[in-house]
Amino acid sequence: MAIKVGIVGYGTIGKRVADAVAMQKDMKLVGVTTHSYSFNTEVAKAKGYKIFTIGDVPDLEPNGITPDGDMNNLLDEADVIVDGTPKDIGRENIEKYYKPRKLKAVVQGGEKHKTTGISFVAQCNYNEAINKDYVRIVSCNTTGLCRTLDAVNKKYGITSVHATMIRRGADPGDIYHGPINAIVPVLEMPSHHGPDVQTVLHNVEIFTTALSVPSTLMHLHTLTVDLKKKASVNDVIELFNNSTRIRVVRNAEHLRSTAEIIEFARDIGRLRGDMPEICVWQEAIGVTSNSHNKLLYMQAIHQESNVIPENIDCIRAMTGFKDVEKSIKMTNETFGIK
Ligand code: NAD
């Protein structure tokens, strides 16, 4: 029987998870929430998704949208909720709505690890989420760090990592954080990303720094990784090429920047021009020539989409599907990820 999934919070993440759920053969989208009329509700209606109101939404009917019920109706029908609300509201919703109904819920990276006690990246720790009631998908930056570092750690062993996150200033559709014209360092050491990685890769020693730049398309990470075993550039390229949800991109393809990666994603027909894979630049992979145990690389993170496959695998794990490789394969196929 299909897993019935409801989406609370139909924004950047929620609308993508809704589309992804609708594409899974073993899932059924119950519907999405709204608390005001907008182009998002028009899109949900055009896609045939049921729309459930939060509170009084007087501007829906005059704009030709008849809601299918309120949030309680959505919660009644769903087996699992994916909560895509802004920071802290997911935590409040667990206490207020999901726990009293014994309803399973996935929350997002704006919530703290202690909200659920389990933080998730499918290829790293799927098993920790099996049959759990509340799980947090880590942020886009943490997901990116975990995917590549997990592959490196399994092959070479990691002594320590230093990573710098060069973060986009705002999402493309966000008019509240811009216009922007500054480089803004995160004035705390380490930035929160390092401790967040350890909620998934529990034994990796990592120190992170971060800054934001006036760009909206993607984040870019630079990493320096001290390894337990010697590595070569060619072996690392092969490792990333053979790891799921990591795409090695090349100067030769003229994929030299975040802009060209997003243009490429549009050209290959990805929904919304999304690039859920972590893109590692082949020419920017380096290994120190004297000791061969210091690895350097750069990767680009599409913040709006890389956590979406994670939400799908997490739903399966929480509802008892035990085969991680099969889940990742099923999800990847629907996203067109090799
Ligand atoms: P968003 O602002 O784009 O969307 C949030 C949605 O929730 C909006 O539709 C809003 O109307 C709705 N909402 C607000 N209050 C609500 C409430 N009380 N009940 C129900 N719905 C409510 O936010 P987002 O960027 O999608 O972020 C959602 C979560 O995902 C956050 O935890 C964020 O940290 C995380 N996240 C965001 C990104 C990103 O790049 N945008 C990446 C990874 C993780």
Short mmCIF file of C-alpha atoms and ligand atoms in Angstrom, two decimals:
data_model
loop_
_atom_site.label_atom_id
_atom_site.label_comp_id
_atom_site.label_asym_id
_atom_site.label_seq_id
_atom_site.Cartn_x
_atom_site.Cartn_y
_atom_site.Cartn_z
CA MET A 1 0.00 0.00 0.00
CA ALA A 2 1.30 3.46 -0.89
CA ILE A 3 2.70 5.64 1.92
CA LYS A 4 0.39 8.66 2.29
CA VAL A 5 2.46 11.84 2.61
CA GLY A 6 1.23 15.33 3.54
CA ILE A 7 3.27 18.51 3.06
CA VAL A 8 3.05 21.26 5.69
CA GLY A 9 4.77 24.43 4.42
CA TYR A 10 4.69 24.69 0.63
CA GLY A 11 7.75 26.89 -0.01
CA THR A 12 11.17 26.31 -1.59
CA ILE A 13 11.63 22.88 -0.01
CA GLY A 14 7.98 21.87 0.48
CA LYS A 15 6.96 22.32 -3.14
CA ARG A 16 9.92 20.28 -4.37
CA VAL A 17 9.22 17.47 -1.89
CA ALA A 18 5.55 17.50 -2.98
CA ASP A 19 6.56 16.98 -6.62
CA ALA A 20 9.07 14.29 -5.64
CA VAL A 21 6.48 12.40 -3.54
CA ALA A 22 4.02 12.57 -6.44
CA MET A 23 6.66 10.88 -8.64
CA GLN A 24 7.26 7.88 -6.32
CA LYS A 25 5.41 4.65 -7.14
CA ASP A 26 5.25 3.65 -3.47
CA MET A 27 3.93 7.02 -2.20
CA LYS A 28 0.75 9.05 -2.52
CA LEU A 29 0.67 12.82 -2.04
CA VAL A 30 -2.27 13.66 0.23
CA GLY A 31 -1.92 17.40 -0.34
CA VAL A 32 -0.20 20.63 0.67
CA THR A 33 -0.98 23.49 3.05
CA THR A 34 -1.46 27.18 2.48
CA HIS A 35 -2.13 30.14 4.73
CA SER A 36 -2.45 32.75 1.98
CA TYR A 37 -3.29 32.90 -1.72
CA SER A 38 -0.22 33.17 -3.99
CA PHE A 39 1.27 31.85 -7.22
CA ASN A 40 2.29 28.80 -5.18
CA THR A 41 -1.37 27.90 -4.55
CA GLU A 42 -2.09 28.45 -8.24
CA VAL A 43 0.73 26.03 -9.12
CA ALA A 44 -0.52 23.45 -6.60
CA LYS A 45 -4.01 23.73 -8.10
CA ALA A 46 -2.65 23.40 -11.66
CA LYS A 47 -0.78 20.24 -10.63
CA GLY A 48 -3.96 18.80 -9.16
CA TYR A 49 -2.68 18.76 -5.59
CA LYS A 50 -5.22 18.99 -2.78
CA ILE A 51 -4.94 22.27 -0.85
CA PHE A 52 -5.50 22.42 2.90
CA THR A 53 -5.79 25.74 4.75
CA ILE A 54 -4.02 26.80 7.91
CA GLY A 55 -6.32 29.22 9.76
CA ASP A 56 -8.69 31.49 7.89
CA VAL A 57 -7.59 32.08 4.26
CA PRO A 58 -10.20 34.54 2.93
CA ASP A 59 -8.36 35.30 -0.32
CA LEU A 60 -8.56 31.73 -1.73
CA GLU A 61 -12.24 31.57 -2.83
CA PRO A 62 -12.29 35.05 -4.51
CA ASN A 63 -9.32 33.85 -6.57
CA GLY A 64 -11.15 30.73 -7.69
CA ILE A 65 -9.56 28.18 -5.35
CA THR A 66 -11.82 26.01 -3.22
CA PRO A 67 -9.79 24.39 -0.45
CA ASP A 68 -10.06 20.63 0.09
CA GLY A 69 -10.14 21.01 3.86
CA ASP A 70 -8.04 22.43 6.67
CA MET A 71 -4.75 21.24 8.12
CA ASN A 72 -6.54 18.83 10.50
CA ASN A 73 -8.03 17.03 7.49
CA LEU A 74 -4.54 16.72 5.97
CA LEU A 75 -3.15 15.33 9.23
CA ASP A 76 -6.05 12.85 9.46
CA GLU A 77 -5.30 11.40 6.03
CA ALA A 78 -1.48 11.24 6.14
CA ASP A 79 0.84 8.48 7.37
CA VAL A 80 3.83 10.85 7.34
CA ILE A 81 4.15 14.64 7.24
CA VAL A 82 7.06 16.40 5.59
CA ASP A 83 7.31 19.71 7.38
CA GLY A 84 8.90 22.37 5.15
CA THR A 85 8.13 25.36 7.37
CA PRO A 86 10.75 27.99 8.32
CA LYS A 87 13.23 27.50 11.20
CA ASP A 88 11.72 26.63 14.63
CA ILE A 89 8.17 26.12 13.32
CA GLY A 90 8.89 22.46 12.52
CA ARG A 91 9.85 21.90 16.16
CA GLU A 92 6.67 23.66 17.35
CA ASN A 93 4.55 21.64 14.90
CA ILE A 94 5.95 18.35 16.22
CA GLU A 95 4.83 19.23 19.74
CA LYS A 96 1.52 20.87 18.79
CA TYR A 97 0.22 18.71 15.95
CA TYR A 98 2.23 15.57 15.18
CA LYS A 99 2.98 14.06 18.60
CA PRO A 100 -0.63 14.30 19.91
CA ARG A 101 -1.74 12.34 16.79
CA LYS A 102 1.21 9.90 16.91
CA LEU A 103 1.92 11.06 13.35
CA LYS A 104 5.40 10.58 11.91
CA ALA A 105 7.14 13.72 10.61
CA VAL A 106 10.27 14.71 8.71
CA VAL A 107 11.61 18.19 9.57
CA GLN A 108 14.27 20.25 7.79
CA GLY A 109 17.73 21.61 8.47
CA GLY A 110 16.52 24.86 10.05
CA GLU A 111 15.63 22.76 13.11
CA LYS A 112 18.23 21.74 15.66
CA HIS A 113 19.51 18.15 15.93
CA LYS A 114 18.02 17.81 19.44
CA THR A 115 14.51 18.36 18.02
CA THR A 116 14.52 14.78 16.69
CA GLY A 117 17.78 13.28 17.97
CA ILE A 118 18.32 11.81 14.49
CA SER A 119 19.79 13.77 11.58
CA PHE A 120 19.76 12.16 8.16
CA VAL A 121 21.72 11.80 4.93
CA ALA A 122 20.61 8.61 3.14
CA GLN A 123 23.96 7.32 1.89
CA CYS A 124 25.59 7.92 5.30
CA ASN A 125 23.16 6.82 8.01
CA TYR A 126 19.85 5.56 6.51
CA ASN A 127 19.63 2.79 9.12
CA GLU A 128 19.41 5.28 12.00
CA ALA A 129 16.03 6.48 10.69
CA ILE A 130 14.38 3.06 10.23
CA ASN A 131 10.98 3.01 11.96
CA LYS A 132 11.67 6.32 13.76
CA ASP A 133 8.83 8.83 14.30
CA TYR A 134 10.74 12.14 13.93
CA VAL A 135 13.82 12.70 11.81
CA ARG A 136 15.59 15.84 10.65
CA ILE A 137 17.06 16.21 7.17
CA VAL A 138 20.28 18.18 7.65
CA SER A 139 20.79 21.50 5.85
CA CYS A 140 21.89 21.76 2.23
CA ASN A 141 25.48 22.60 3.26
CA THR A 142 25.70 19.75 5.74
CA THR A 143 24.20 17.33 3.19
CA GLY A 144 26.89 18.37 0.69
CA LEU A 145 29.71 17.96 3.20
CA CYS A 146 28.41 14.59 4.41
CA ARG A 147 28.00 13.06 0.93
CA THR A 148 31.57 13.62 -0.24
CA LEU A 149 33.28 13.25 3.15
CA ASP A 150 31.52 9.95 3.81
CA ALA A 151 32.88 8.57 0.52
CA VAL A 152 36.40 9.81 1.34
CA ASN A 153 36.20 8.50 4.91
CA LYS A 154 35.09 5.01 3.83
CA LYS A 155 37.98 4.71 1.34
CA TYR A 156 40.88 6.50 3.02
CA GLY A 157 39.87 7.25 6.62
CA ILE A 158 39.84 10.89 7.73
CA THR A 159 42.16 12.35 10.36
CA SER A 160 40.65 15.85 10.17
CA VAL A 161 38.84 18.24 7.83
CA HIS A 162 38.83 21.99 7.35
CA ALA A 163 36.05 23.28 5.11
CA THR A 164 34.95 26.79 4.14
CA MET A 165 31.40 27.38 2.97
CA ILE A 166 30.99 30.24 0.48
CA ARG A 167 27.25 30.61 0.75
CA ARG A 168 24.70 32.15 -1.57
CA GLY A 169 23.23 35.32 -0.03
CA ALA A 170 19.60 34.31 -0.69
CA ASP A 171 17.50 31.87 -2.75
CA PRO A 172 16.63 33.10 -6.28
CA GLY A 173 12.98 33.82 -5.43
CA ASP A 174 13.78 35.63 -2.16
CA ILE A 175 13.17 39.42 -2.23
CA TYR A 176 13.56 39.90 1.52
CA HIS A 177 17.34 39.36 1.82
CA GLY A 178 18.31 41.56 -1.12
CA PRO A 179 19.45 43.40 -3.10
CA ILE A 180 22.83 42.62 -1.59
CA ASN A 181 26.35 43.95 -2.16
CA ALA A 182 28.73 42.59 0.46
CA ILE A 183 30.80 39.59 1.51
CA VAL A 184 29.63 38.68 5.00
CA PRO A 185 31.82 36.42 7.16
CA VAL A 186 30.21 34.23 9.80
CA LEU A 187 31.79 35.62 12.96
CA GLU A 188 31.86 32.43 15.00
CA MET A 189 34.46 29.68 15.08
CA PRO A 190 33.70 27.04 14.04
CA SER A 191 30.62 27.86 11.97
CA HIS A 192 27.65 25.64 12.92
CA HIS A 193 28.26 23.36 9.89
CA GLY A 194 31.12 21.36 11.47
CA PRO A 195 29.17 20.27 14.56
CA ASP A 196 26.19 19.63 12.28
CA VAL A 197 28.20 17.21 10.10
CA GLN A 198 29.04 15.27 13.27
CA THR A 199 25.32 14.63 13.87
CA VAL A 200 25.55 12.35 10.80
CA LEU A 201 29.27 11.41 10.51
CA HIS A 202 29.73 10.94 14.22
CA ASN A 203 33.49 10.26 14.25
CA VAL A 204 34.79 12.72 11.66
CA GLU A 205 36.88 15.57 13.10
CA ILE A 206 35.88 18.70 11.18
CA PHE A 207 36.34 22.45 11.59
CA THR A 208 34.31 24.81 9.39
CA THR A 209 34.29 28.49 8.52
CA ALA A 210 31.68 30.27 6.39
CA LEU A 211 30.87 33.47 4.55
CA SER A 212 28.00 34.71 2.36
CA VAL A 213 28.38 36.33 -1.06
CA PRO A 214 26.04 38.24 -3.40
CA SER A 215 24.88 35.24 -5.45
CA THR A 216 21.66 33.24 -5.42
CA LEU A 217 22.33 30.11 -7.46
CA MET A 218 24.46 27.74 -5.38
CA HIS A 219 26.87 27.46 -2.46
CA LEU A 220 30.54 26.60 -3.05
CA HIS A 221 32.69 24.66 -0.55
CA THR A 222 36.47 24.39 -0.40
CA LEU A 223 37.76 21.42 1.60
CA THR A 224 41.14 20.31 2.94
CA VAL A 225 41.04 16.74 4.23
CA ASP A 226 43.86 14.99 6.11
CA LEU A 227 43.73 11.29 5.26
CA LYS A 228 44.85 8.16 7.11
CA LYS A 229 45.83 6.39 3.83
CA LYS A 230 47.64 7.82 0.81
CA ALA A 231 45.50 8.96 -2.14
CA SER A 232 45.98 9.93 -5.77
CA VAL A 233 43.96 12.44 -7.80
CA ASN A 234 42.82 9.77 -10.28
CA ASP A 235 41.60 7.48 -7.52
CA VAL A 236 39.65 10.31 -5.89
CA ILE A 237 38.05 11.19 -9.24
CA GLU A 238 37.05 7.54 -9.64
CA LEU A 239 35.73 7.45 -6.07
CA PHE A 240 33.47 10.47 -6.62
CA ASN A 241 32.39 9.19 -10.06
CA ASN A 242 31.28 5.93 -8.43
CA SER A 243 29.51 7.54 -5.45
CA THR A 244 25.80 8.21 -5.64
CA ARG A 245 24.46 11.78 -5.71
CA ILE A 246 27.92 13.18 -6.49
CA ARG A 247 28.63 14.48 -10.01
CA VAL A 248 32.17 15.18 -11.17
CA VAL A 249 32.05 18.26 -13.44
CA ARG A 250 34.84 19.36 -15.76
CA ASN A 251 36.42 22.48 -17.17
CA ALA A 252 36.47 20.66 -20.52
CA GLU A 253 32.64 20.71 -20.50
CA HIS A 254 32.77 24.44 -19.69
CA LEU A 255 31.15 23.72 -16.34
CA ARG A 256 33.46 26.24 -14.71
CA SER A 257 31.08 28.06 -12.39
CA THR A 258 27.86 27.76 -10.42
CA ALA A 259 26.10 29.70 -13.20
CA GLU A 260 27.09 27.18 -15.87
CA ILE A 261 26.12 24.23 -13.66
CA ILE A 262 22.60 25.63 -13.21
CA GLU A 263 22.36 26.42 -16.94
CA PHE A 264 23.37 22.79 -17.61
CA ALA A 265 20.69 21.51 -15.20
CA ARG A 266 18.10 23.57 -17.11
CA ASP A 267 19.37 22.30 -20.46
CA ILE A 268 19.18 18.62 -19.49
CA GLY A 269 15.55 19.21 -18.54
CA ARG A 270 15.76 18.94 -14.79
CA LEU A 271 12.53 20.07 -13.10
CA ARG A 272 12.95 23.77 -12.12
CA GLY A 273 16.58 23.57 -13.33
CA ASP A 274 17.48 21.68 -10.14
CA MET A 275 20.82 19.93 -9.55
CA PRO A 276 20.38 17.65 -6.49
CA GLU A 277 23.81 16.05 -6.94
CA ILE A 278 26.87 17.58 -5.27
CA CYS A 279 29.09 18.86 -8.10
CA VAL A 280 32.83 18.35 -7.53
CA TRP A 281 35.18 20.06 -9.99
CA GLN A 282 37.58 17.49 -11.45
CA GLU A 283 40.37 19.99 -12.09
CA ALA A 284 40.09 21.34 -8.52
CA ILE A 285 40.83 17.96 -6.90
CA GLY A 286 44.38 17.94 -5.57
CA VAL A 287 46.58 15.71 -3.42
CA THR A 288 49.77 17.05 -1.83
CA SER A 289 52.78 15.67 -3.71
CA ASN A 290 55.08 15.01 -0.75
CA SER A 291 52.91 12.99 1.63
CA HIS A 292 49.93 12.06 -0.61
CA ASN A 293 47.66 12.22 2.42
CA LYS A 294 46.25 15.74 2.19
CA LEU A 295 43.28 15.99 -0.21
CA LEU A 296 41.87 19.30 -1.48
CA TYR A 297 38.69 19.75 -3.50
CA MET A 298 35.91 22.19 -4.32
CA GLN A 299 32.22 21.41 -4.66
CA ALA A 300 29.04 23.26 -5.58
CA ILE A 301 25.76 22.74 -3.74
CA HIS A 302 22.33 23.49 -5.18
CA GLN A 303 20.72 24.56 -1.92
CA GLU A 304 17.13 24.40 -3.15
CA SER A 305 17.23 20.79 -4.34
CA ASN A 306 20.00 18.64 -2.85
CA VAL A 307 17.97 17.73 0.25
CA ILE A 308 14.88 16.64 -1.72
CA PRO A 309 15.99 13.04 -2.48
CA GLU A 310 16.96 12.80 1.21
CA ASN A 311 13.37 13.60 2.24
CA ILE A 312 12.10 10.78 0.02
CA ASP A 313 14.53 8.16 1.35
CA CYS A 314 13.82 9.31 4.90
CA ILE A 315 10.08 8.71 4.44
CA ARG A 316 10.84 5.13 3.36
CA ALA A 317 13.22 4.52 6.28
CA MET A 318 10.73 5.90 8.82
CA THR A 319 7.97 3.66 7.47
CA GLY A 320 10.12 0.55 7.78
CA PHE A 321 11.69 0.09 4.32
CA LYS A 322 15.07 -1.43 5.21
CA ASP A 323 16.94 -1.64 1.90
CA VAL A 324 18.94 1.60 1.65
CA GLU A 325 20.44 0.85 -1.76
CA LYS A 326 17.06 0.03 -3.26
CA SER A 327 15.50 3.18 -1.80
CA ILE A 328 18.30 5.39 -3.14
CA LYS A 329 17.99 3.71 -6.57
CA MET A 330 14.21 4.17 -6.68
CA THR A 331 14.54 7.83 -5.68
CA ASN A 332 17.43 8.51 -8.07
CA GLU A 333 15.49 7.10 -11.02
CA THR A 334 12.66 9.57 -10.51
CA PHE A 335 15.13 12.50 -10.39
CA GLY A 336 17.14 11.32 -13.40
CA ILE A 337 20.23 10.87 -11.20
CA LYS A 338 22.66 8.20 -12.47
P1 NAD B 1 10.32 29.01 2.57
O1 NAD B 1 10.15 30.29 3.29
O2 NAD B 1 10.65 29.03 1.13
O3 NAD B 1 8.99 28.13 2.73
C1 NAD B 1 8.35 27.96 3.97
C2 NAD B 1 6.86 27.75 3.73
O4 NAD B 1 6.22 27.53 4.98
C3 NAD B 1 6.18 28.96 3.09
O5 NAD B 1 5.30 28.50 2.08
C4 NAD B 1 5.38 29.57 4.24
O6 NAD B 1 4.21 30.21 3.79
C5 NAD B 1 5.06 28.34 5.07
N1 NAD B 1 4.81 28.60 6.48
C6 NAD B 1 5.30 29.61 7.25
N2 NAD B 1 4.84 29.48 8.51
C7 NAD B 1 4.07 28.36 8.54
C8 NAD B 1 3.33 27.69 9.54
N3 NAD B 1 3.31 28.14 10.80
N4 NAD B 1 2.66 26.56 9.22
C9 NAD B 1 2.69 26.08 7.95
N5 NAD B 1 3.36 26.68 6.94
C10 NAD B 1 4.05 27.81 7.24
O7 NAD B 1 11.39 28.18 3.42
P2 NAD B 1 12.38 27.07 2.86
O8 NAD B 1 13.56 27.75 2.25
O9 NAD B 1 11.62 26.08 2.07
O10 NAD B 1 12.90 26.43 4.22
C11 NAD B 1 12.14 25.47 4.92
C12 NAD B 1 13.07 24.65 5.78
O11 NAD B 1 14.02 24.00 4.93
C13 NAD B 1 13.92 25.44 6.79
O12 NAD B 1 14.13 24.62 7.91
C14 NAD B 1 15.23 25.65 6.06
O13 NAD B 1 16.29 25.88 6.91
C15 NAD B 1 15.34 24.34 5.32
N6 NAD B 1 16.19 24.36 4.13
C16 NAD B 1 16.12 25.37 3.22
C17 NAD B 1 16.95 25.37 2.12
C18 NAD B 1 16.92 26.47 1.10
O14 NAD B 1 17.93 26.68 0.43
N7 NAD B 1 15.87 27.18 0.93
C19 NAD B 1 17.84 24.31 1.92
C20 NAD B 1 17.87 23.24 2.84
C21 NAD B 1 17.04 23.29 3.95
#
